[in-house]
Coordinates of C-alpha atoms in Angstrom, one line a residue:
Chain A
M1 CA -38.2 -10.6 -4.5
L2 CA -37.5 -12.6 -1.4
N3 CA -33.9 -13.8 -1.0
A4 CA -32.6 -11.7 -3.8
L5 CA -28.8 -11.6 -3.6
L6 CA -28.3 -9.1 -6.3
E7 CA -30.8 -6.7 -7.7
I8 CA -29.8 -4.6 -10.8
R9 CA -32.4 -2.0 -11.8
N10 CA -32.3 0.1 -14.9
L11 CA -28.5 0.3 -14.9
H12 CA -26.8 2.7 -17.2
A13 CA -23.1 3.2 -17.4
S14 CA -20.6 4.9 -19.7
I15 CA -16.9 5.2 -20.3
A16 CA -15.3 8.4 -21.5
G17 CA -18.7 9.8 -22.2
K18 CA -19.8 6.9 -24.3
E19 CA -22.9 5.0 -23.0
I20 CA -22.3 1.2 -22.9
L21 CA -25.0 -0.1 -20.6
K22 CA -28.4 1.2 -21.6
G23 CA -30.7 -0.1 -18.9
I24 CA -29.9 -3.5 -17.4
D25 CA -32.4 -5.3 -15.2
L26 CA -31.4 -8.5 -13.5
T27 CA -32.2 -10.3 -10.3
I28 CA -30.0 -13.1 -8.9
R29 CA -30.9 -15.3 -6.0
A30 CA -28.7 -17.4 -3.8
G31 CA -27.9 -20.8 -5.4
E32 CA -28.3 -19.6 -9.0
V33 CA -25.9 -19.6 -11.9
H34 CA -26.6 -16.9 -14.5
A35 CA -24.8 -17.0 -17.9
I36 CA -24.4 -13.7 -19.8
M37 CA -23.7 -14.1 -23.4
G38 CA -23.6 -11.7 -26.3
P39 CA -21.6 -10.4 -29.3
N40 CA -18.4 -8.5 -28.8
G41 CA -18.9 -4.9 -27.6
A42 CA -22.4 -5.7 -26.2
G43 CA -21.2 -4.5 -22.7
K44 CA -20.5 -7.9 -21.0
S45 CA -17.2 -6.8 -19.5
T46 CA -18.5 -3.4 -18.7
L47 CA -21.2 -4.9 -16.5
S48 CA -18.6 -6.8 -14.5
A49 CA -16.4 -3.7 -14.3
V50 CA -19.4 -1.6 -13.0
L51 CA -20.5 -4.2 -10.5
T52 CA -17.0 -4.4 -9.0
G53 CA -16.4 -0.6 -8.9
N54 CA -13.8 -0.1 -11.6
P55 CA -13.2 3.7 -11.5
Q56 CA -12.9 3.9 -15.3
Y57 CA -16.6 3.5 -15.7
E58 CA -19.3 6.0 -14.6
V59 CA -22.8 4.9 -13.6
T60 CA -25.2 7.5 -14.9
E61 CA -28.5 5.9 -13.9
G62 CA -30.1 3.0 -12.0
S63 CA -29.3 1.0 -8.8
V64 CA -27.6 -2.2 -7.7
L65 CA -28.4 -3.8 -4.3
L66 CA -26.4 -6.6 -2.8
K67 CA -28.3 -8.3 0.0
G68 CA -30.4 -5.1 0.2
K69 CA -27.3 -2.8 0.5
D70 CA -26.5 -0.1 -2.0
L71 CA -23.5 -1.6 -3.8
L72 CA -22.8 1.4 -6.0
A73 CA -22.2 3.6 -2.9
M74 CA -19.3 1.3 -1.8
P75 CA -15.6 1.7 -2.8
A76 CA -14.3 -1.3 -4.8
E77 CA -12.5 -2.9 -1.8
Q78 CA -15.7 -2.8 0.3
R79 CA -17.7 -4.5 -2.4
A80 CA -15.0 -7.3 -2.4
R81 CA -15.2 -7.6 1.4
E82 CA -19.0 -7.8 1.1
G83 CA -18.4 -10.9 -1.1
V84 CA -18.3 -9.7 -4.7
F85 CA -15.5 -11.5 -6.5
L86 CA -14.4 -11.0 -10.1
S87 CA -12.3 -13.6 -11.9
F88 CA -10.5 -11.2 -14.3
Q89 CA -10.4 -11.8 -18.0
Y90 CA -6.8 -10.5 -17.9
P91 CA -5.4 -11.1 -14.4
V92 CA -2.9 -8.4 -13.5
E93 CA 0.8 -9.2 -12.9
I94 CA 2.2 -7.6 -9.7
P95 CA 6.0 -8.0 -9.7
G96 CA 7.6 -8.2 -6.3
V97 CA 4.5 -9.1 -4.4
S98 CA 4.4 -12.8 -3.6
M99 CA 1.1 -14.8 -4.0
V100 CA 1.3 -15.8 -0.3
N101 CA 1.7 -12.2 0.9
F102 CA -1.0 -11.0 -1.5
M103 CA -3.6 -13.6 -0.6
R104 CA -2.9 -13.4 3.2
T105 CA -3.4 -9.6 3.1
A106 CA -6.6 -10.1 1.1
V107 CA -8.0 -12.8 3.3
N108 CA -7.2 -10.9 6.5
E109 CA -8.7 -7.7 5.2
K110 CA -11.9 -9.5 4.6
R111 CA -11.8 -11.1 8.0
K112 CA -11.2 -7.8 9.7
Y113 CA -14.2 -6.4 7.8
T114 CA -16.4 -9.2 9.0
G115 CA -15.2 -9.0 12.6
Q116 CA -13.0 -12.1 12.6
E117 CA -9.5 -12.4 14.0
P118 CA -6.7 -12.3 11.3
L119 CA -5.2 -15.7 10.4
S120 CA -1.7 -16.5 11.5
A121 CA 0.9 -17.4 8.9
T122 CA 0.6 -21.0 9.8
A123 CA -3.2 -21.1 9.7
F124 CA -3.2 -19.2 6.5
L125 CA -0.8 -21.6 4.8
K126 CA -2.9 -24.5 6.0
L127 CA -6.0 -23.0 4.5
M128 CA -4.2 -22.4 1.2
R129 CA -3.1 -26.0 1.1
E130 CA -6.6 -27.2 1.7
K131 CA -8.1 -25.1 -1.0
R132 CA -5.4 -26.1 -3.5
A133 CA -6.1 -29.8 -2.7
L134 CA -9.8 -29.2 -3.1
L135 CA -9.2 -27.7 -6.5
D136 CA -6.5 -30.1 -7.5
M137 CA -3.9 -27.4 -8.0
A138 CA -0.2 -27.7 -7.3
D139 CA 1.3 -25.2 -4.9
K140 CA 4.4 -24.4 -6.9
L141 CA 3.1 -20.8 -7.5
N142 CA 3.0 -19.8 -3.8
N143 CA 6.3 -18.0 -3.7
R144 CA 6.2 -16.4 -7.1
S145 CA 5.0 -12.9 -7.7
V146 CA 1.3 -12.5 -8.3
N147 CA 0.6 -13.7 -11.9
E148 CA 4.1 -12.8 -13.0
G149 CA 5.3 -15.2 -15.8
F150 CA 2.2 -17.4 -15.3
S151 CA 0.8 -19.1 -18.4
G152 CA -2.8 -18.3 -19.5
G153 CA -4.1 -21.4 -17.8
E154 CA -2.1 -20.8 -14.6
K155 CA -3.5 -17.3 -14.3
K156 CA -7.1 -18.5 -14.7
K157 CA -6.6 -21.4 -12.2
N158 CA -5.0 -18.9 -9.8
E159 CA -8.2 -16.7 -10.1
I160 CA -10.3 -19.7 -9.0
L161 CA -7.9 -20.4 -6.1
Q162 CA -8.3 -16.8 -4.9
M163 CA -12.1 -17.3 -5.2
A164 CA -11.9 -20.4 -3.0
M165 CA -9.8 -18.5 -0.5
L166 CA -12.2 -15.5 -0.3
E167 CA -15.4 -17.5 -0.3
P168 CA -17.5 -14.8 -2.1
C169 CA -21.3 -14.8 -2.1
L170 CA -21.3 -13.5 -5.7
S171 CA -18.7 -14.6 -8.2
I172 CA -18.4 -13.0 -11.6
L173 CA -16.4 -15.0 -14.1
D174 CA -15.4 -12.7 -16.9
E175 CA -14.5 -14.7 -20.1
T176 CA -12.8 -17.3 -17.8
D177 CA -12.7 -19.7 -20.8
S178 CA -10.8 -17.4 -23.1
G179 CA -7.3 -18.6 -23.9
L180 CA -7.8 -22.0 -22.1
D181 CA -7.1 -25.4 -23.6
I182 CA -9.7 -28.1 -22.8
D183 CA -7.8 -29.6 -19.8
A184 CA -7.3 -26.2 -18.1
L185 CA -11.0 -25.4 -18.9
R186 CA -12.1 -28.6 -17.2
V187 CA -9.9 -27.9 -14.0
V188 CA -11.3 -24.3 -13.8
A189 CA -14.9 -25.4 -14.4
E190 CA -14.7 -28.2 -11.9
G191 CA -13.2 -25.8 -9.4
V192 CA -16.2 -23.4 -9.9
N193 CA -18.6 -26.3 -9.5
K194 CA -17.0 -27.4 -6.2
L195 CA -17.2 -23.9 -4.8
K196 CA -21.0 -23.7 -5.5
T197 CA -23.2 -23.7 -2.4
P198 CA -26.9 -22.9 -1.8
A199 CA -25.8 -19.6 -0.3
N200 CA -23.8 -18.2 -3.2
A201 CA -24.4 -17.4 -6.8
S202 CA -22.3 -16.9 -10.0
I203 CA -22.5 -14.8 -13.1
V204 CA -20.7 -16.5 -16.0
I205 CA -19.8 -14.1 -18.8
T206 CA -18.8 -15.8 -22.0
H207 CA -18.9 -15.4 -25.7
Y208 CA -19.0 -19.2 -26.4
Q209 CA -21.2 -22.0 -25.3
R210 CA -18.3 -24.3 -24.6
L211 CA -17.8 -23.3 -20.9
L212 CA -21.5 -23.9 -20.2
D213 CA -21.0 -27.6 -21.0
Y214 CA -19.1 -27.7 -17.7
I215 CA -20.7 -25.0 -15.7
V216 CA -24.5 -25.5 -16.2
P217 CA -26.4 -22.3 -15.9
D218 CA -29.9 -21.9 -14.5
F219 CA -30.5 -18.9 -16.7
V220 CA -28.9 -17.6 -19.9
H221 CA -29.2 -13.9 -20.8
V222 CA -28.3 -12.4 -24.1
L223 CA -26.7 -9.0 -23.8
A224 CA -26.8 -6.8 -26.9
D225 CA -26.1 -3.1 -27.3
G226 CA -26.2 -2.5 -23.6
R227 CA -29.5 -4.3 -22.8
I228 CA -30.6 -7.8 -21.9
V229 CA -32.6 -8.7 -25.0
K230 CA -33.5 -12.3 -24.3
T231 CA -33.5 -14.7 -21.3
G232 CA -33.9 -18.4 -21.3
D233 CA -32.6 -21.6 -19.8
K234 CA -29.4 -23.5 -20.8
N235 CA -31.0 -24.4 -24.2
L236 CA -30.7 -20.8 -25.2
A237 CA -26.9 -21.1 -25.1
L238 CA -27.2 -24.1 -27.5
E239 CA -29.4 -22.1 -29.8
L240 CA -26.9 -19.3 -29.9
E241 CA -24.1 -21.7 -30.6
K242 CA -26.0 -22.9 -33.6
N243 CA -27.4 -19.6 -35.0
G244 CA -24.8 -17.1 -33.8
Y245 CA -25.7 -13.6 -32.6
A246 CA -26.7 -12.2 -36.0
E247 CA -30.4 -11.7 -35.0
F248 CA -29.2 -9.5 -32.1
E249 CA -26.7 -7.3 -33.9
Chain B
M1 CA 37.2 12.7 -2.5
D2 CA 37.6 9.3 -0.8
T3 CA 39.8 6.7 -2.6
L4 CA 39.4 3.0 -2.0
S5 CA 41.7 0.4 -3.4
L6 CA 40.7 -3.3 -3.8
N7 CA 43.7 -5.6 -3.9
K8 CA 44.0 -8.6 -6.2
G9 CA 41.2 -11.0 -5.4
E10 CA 39.8 -8.8 -2.6
Q11 CA 36.0 -8.8 -2.0
R12 CA 34.3 -5.9 -0.4
N13 CA 30.7 -5.1 0.4
L14 CA 30.1 -1.4 1.0
V15 CA 26.9 0.1 2.3
L16 CA 26.5 3.9 2.4
I17 CA 23.3 5.3 3.8
D18 CA 22.2 9.0 3.7
K19 CA 25.5 10.6 3.2
P20 CA 24.8 14.1 1.9
E21 CA 28.1 14.4 -0.1
L22 CA 29.7 11.3 -1.6
D23 CA 32.7 11.5 -3.9
L24 CA 34.1 8.0 -4.0
H25 CA 36.9 6.7 -6.3
V26 CA 37.4 2.9 -6.2
L27 CA 40.4 1.3 -7.9
Q28 CA 39.9 -2.4 -8.5
E29 CA 42.8 -4.8 -9.1
A30 CA 42.6 -8.2 -10.8
G31 CA 39.8 -10.5 -9.8
S32 CA 38.5 -8.2 -7.1
L33 CA 34.8 -7.8 -6.4
L34 CA 33.0 -4.8 -5.2
R35 CA 29.3 -4.7 -4.1
L36 CA 28.3 -1.1 -3.5
F37 CA 25.0 -0.1 -1.9
V38 CA 24.0 3.6 -1.8
F39 CA 20.8 4.6 -0.1
D40 CA 19.5 8.2 0.1
F41 CA 16.4 9.4 2.0
H42 CA 17.4 13.1 2.0
S43 CA 19.1 15.5 -0.4
A44 CA 22.5 14.2 -1.6
K45 CA 25.1 14.4 -4.3
N46 CA 26.8 11.3 -5.3
I47 CA 29.8 10.7 -7.5
L48 CA 30.7 7.0 -7.8
H49 CA 33.8 6.4 -9.9
I50 CA 34.9 2.8 -10.3
D51 CA 38.0 1.8 -12.3
H52 CA 38.7 -1.7 -13.3
K53 CA 42.5 -1.3 -13.4
A54 CA 43.1 -5.0 -14.2
A55 CA 41.3 -7.9 -15.8
N56 CA 38.5 -10.1 -14.3
C57 CA 37.0 -7.5 -11.9
V58 CA 33.4 -7.5 -10.9
T59 CA 31.3 -4.5 -9.7
E60 CA 27.7 -4.4 -8.6
I61 CA 26.2 -1.0 -7.8
Y62 CA 22.8 -0.8 -6.1
H63 CA 21.4 2.6 -5.5
L64 CA 18.1 3.7 -4.1
A65 CA 16.9 7.3 -3.6
F66 CA 13.6 7.6 -1.8
L67 CA 12.7 11.3 -1.5
H68 CA 9.9 13.6 -0.5
G69 CA 9.3 17.3 0.2
A70 CA 11.7 19.4 -1.9
D71 CA 14.7 17.1 -1.5
S72 CA 16.8 16.3 -4.5
V73 CA 19.5 13.7 -5.3
F74 CA 22.0 13.9 -8.1
T75 CA 23.9 10.7 -8.8
H76 CA 26.7 10.3 -11.3
T77 CA 28.1 6.8 -11.8
R78 CA 31.4 6.6 -13.7
M79 CA 31.9 2.9 -14.5
H80 CA 35.2 2.6 -16.3
H81 CA 36.3 -0.7 -17.7
E82 CA 40.0 -0.2 -18.4
K83 CA 40.9 -3.9 -18.8
G84 CA 39.1 -6.9 -20.1
E85 CA 36.9 -9.8 -18.9
G86 CA 35.2 -7.6 -16.3
I87 CA 31.6 -7.6 -15.3
S88 CA 29.6 -4.6 -14.1
R89 CA 25.9 -4.4 -12.9
Q90 CA 24.2 -1.2 -12.0
M91 CA 20.7 -1.0 -10.6
V92 CA 19.6 2.5 -9.9
K93 CA 16.1 3.3 -8.6
F94 CA 14.5 6.7 -7.6
V95 CA 11.2 7.0 -5.8
L96 CA 10.0 10.6 -5.8
D97 CA 7.1 12.1 -4.0
D98 CA 5.9 15.7 -3.5
A99 CA 8.2 18.1 -5.3
A100 CA 11.3 15.9 -5.0
K101 CA 13.8 15.9 -7.8
G102 CA 16.1 13.2 -9.0
E103 CA 18.9 13.1 -11.6
F104 CA 20.9 10.2 -12.7
F105 CA 23.9 10.4 -15.0
G106 CA 25.1 7.0 -15.8
E107 CA 28.5 7.0 -17.6
L108 CA 29.8 3.7 -18.7
V109 CA 33.1 3.6 -20.5
I110 CA 34.7 0.5 -22.0
K111 CA 38.3 1.2 -23.1
P112 CA 40.0 -0.3 -26.2
D113 CA 41.9 -2.9 -24.0
A114 CA 38.7 -4.0 -22.2
Q115 CA 37.6 -6.9 -24.5
H116 CA 34.9 -9.4 -23.3
V117 CA 33.4 -7.0 -20.8
D118 CA 29.8 -7.6 -19.8
A119 CA 28.2 -4.4 -18.6
Q120 CA 24.6 -3.7 -17.6
Q121 CA 23.0 -0.5 -16.4
T122 CA 19.4 -0.3 -15.3
N123 CA 17.5 2.8 -14.1
R124 CA 13.9 2.5 -12.9
N125 CA 12.1 5.5 -11.5
L126 CA 8.7 5.9 -9.8
L127 CA 7.0 9.2 -9.5
L128 CA 4.4 9.4 -6.8
S129 CA 3.2 12.9 -7.5
K130 CA 2.6 15.2 -10.5
T131 CA 5.2 17.7 -9.2
A132 CA 8.1 15.2 -8.7
T133 CA 10.6 15.3 -11.5
M134 CA 13.3 12.9 -12.8
R135 CA 16.1 13.4 -15.3
T136 CA 18.0 10.4 -16.5
R137 CA 20.9 10.3 -18.8
P138 CA 22.6 7.1 -19.7
Q139 CA 25.9 7.6 -21.6
L140 CA 27.7 4.6 -23.0
E141 CA 31.2 5.0 -24.6
I142 CA 32.4 1.8 -26.0
Y143 CA 35.8 1.5 -27.6
A144 CA 36.3 -2.2 -27.6
D145 CA 34.6 -4.4 -30.2
D146 CA 33.9 -7.7 -28.5
V147 CA 31.8 -6.7 -25.5
K148 CA 28.3 -7.0 -24.1
A149 CA 26.8 -3.7 -22.9
S150 CA 23.2 -2.8 -22.2
H151 CA 21.3 -0.1 -20.6
G152 CA 17.6 0.7 -19.9
A153 CA 15.8 3.5 -18.2
T154 CA 12.1 3.8 -17.4
T155 CA 10.1 6.4 -15.4
G156 CA 6.5 5.8 -14.5
Q157 CA 3.8 5.8 -11.8
L158 CA 2.2 3.1 -9.7
D159 CA 0.2 0.7 -11.8
D160 CA -3.5 1.7 -11.6
S161 CA -4.6 -1.7 -13.0
A162 CA -2.6 -3.4 -10.2
L163 CA -4.3 -1.2 -7.6
F164 CA -7.7 -2.0 -8.9
Y165 CA -6.9 -5.7 -9.0
M166 CA -5.8 -5.5 -5.3
Q167 CA -9.0 -3.5 -4.4
Q168 CA -11.0 -6.3 -6.0
R169 CA -9.2 -8.6 -3.6
C170 CA -10.3 -6.6 -0.5
I171 CA -7.1 -4.5 -0.3
A172 CA -7.8 -0.7 0.0
P173 CA -5.8 1.6 -2.3
E174 CA -3.7 3.0 0.6
E175 CA -2.5 -0.4 1.6
G176 CA -2.1 -1.5 -2.1
R177 CA 0.1 1.5 -2.7
K178 CA 2.3 0.5 0.2
M179 CA 2.6 -3.0 -1.0
L180 CA 3.6 -1.9 -4.5
L181 CA 6.1 0.6 -3.2
R182 CA 7.7 -2.1 -0.9
A183 CA 7.8 -4.5 -3.9
F184 CA 9.6 -1.8 -6.0
I185 CA 12.2 -1.2 -3.4
M186 CA 12.7 -4.7 -1.9
D187 CA 14.7 -6.2 -4.7
I188 CA 17.5 -3.7 -3.9
V189 CA 17.2 -4.0 -0.1
E190 CA 17.2 -7.8 -0.2
K191 CA 20.6 -7.8 -1.9
V192 CA 22.3 -6.1 1.1
P193 CA 24.3 -8.9 2.8
E194 CA 23.8 -9.4 6.5
E195 CA 27.5 -9.8 7.3
G196 CA 30.9 -8.6 6.1
L197 CA 29.9 -5.0 5.5
S198 CA 31.9 -1.8 5.5
T199 CA 29.6 1.1 6.3
F200 CA 32.1 3.8 5.7
G201 CA 30.8 6.0 8.4
S202 CA 27.1 5.4 7.8
R203 CA 25.1 5.6 11.0
L204 CA 22.4 3.0 10.0
S205 CA 22.9 -0.7 9.9
P206 CA 21.0 -2.7 7.2
K207 CA 18.5 -3.7 9.9
D208 CA 17.7 -0.1 10.6
L209 CA 17.5 0.4 6.8
M210 CA 14.3 -1.6 6.5
V211 CA 12.8 0.2 9.6
T212 CA 13.6 3.5 8.0
I213 CA 12.1 2.5 4.6
D214 CA 9.0 1.1 6.3
S215 CA 8.4 4.3 8.3
I216 CA 8.8 6.4 5.1
I217 CA 6.3 4.2 3.3
E218 CA 3.9 4.5 6.2
Q219 CA 4.0 8.3 5.8
R220 CA 3.2 8.2 2.0

């Protein structure tokens, strides 16, 4: 288990008393991309919610270590500062808080946690421009309120921009392909690929194989009824595309 | 009661901060414009009575009450359109913590002679504790047939999903709450003009206003 970035052991979780995750085991090493696929209601989004500390879910059993640290003992903001990033399936609109103010606060909170000096306004804007250029995204959204009035595609691109700004060690992309046309999908996927390094890893949660044409996974896991029931390489995704999830339901 | 008359075409920005008793009657003549800002951070009773005595008047009312402890604010706006072609905008916000109480009575009257009036009344309230209470009562009386009049009132809490989204972006809930509060309040504060103000005996300047609001937010 050398170099394990994330170790999930026998993870059980429930919402409002109903058990959704029924014993997940998963090890992720730096440099890897793991796809998690499965039918609706299998627990894919619950897994991302539990890893990021969403207070609506209760962990009833099991453990999660991030670089050897007890992730489940940390409040959500500390998990984020340790480098866990979630690209939300439904990014939240925050009227009255500008993107620039929001992101600068986020980046500086992380810097404070890791013992770095906060970025000045000028240095921050320069960084944001660089990341936008890297991802080929226009900067027209900077002064708008967070996600307010953004189209579906703009919201998902904006999630990837935030990922670029925060440089996480573990990115969880929750149904990032949902609601995207093919051009937006390509921009988002290329962004994710550009941000890949040997030191970080990604979990790509998706219902469809389509996204995996662009973000090629090292492992594909099938999640059904709260457990990982099958693991394979990228060919497993193609099989699922052909045969559906019927055999797992 | 204080009476204020705006002459034909006169423009007036009025900022009133933390006055415990306010009973103001404004008479507007043709083409006049009134921008009225009323801020309360402690218990107060406000009666704001505006009459459009002639055509083509414009009135904007911005009111924020930000209360804690056992303070209470009662605000009654009486927006009376007597003559036509007038415009009125009311934005009223209450932020209530602890056991604070708020009450807003928004009376909007459009008289038979007041054709082509465009009137809006908006009331948004934020409750920061389970023991804070808000009562809101919009009352529209419309006697002219060719007018636009709308009103809306909402009372809610800080958005939990926004707070979690911010946490996932490294921002602790305490800081997230402050950012959401500031956002809720800022659209009123930002409208206060920097120059040309009558403060009607208020002790605070708009610059001090933001300092005051920030220090209250810091204590939440």
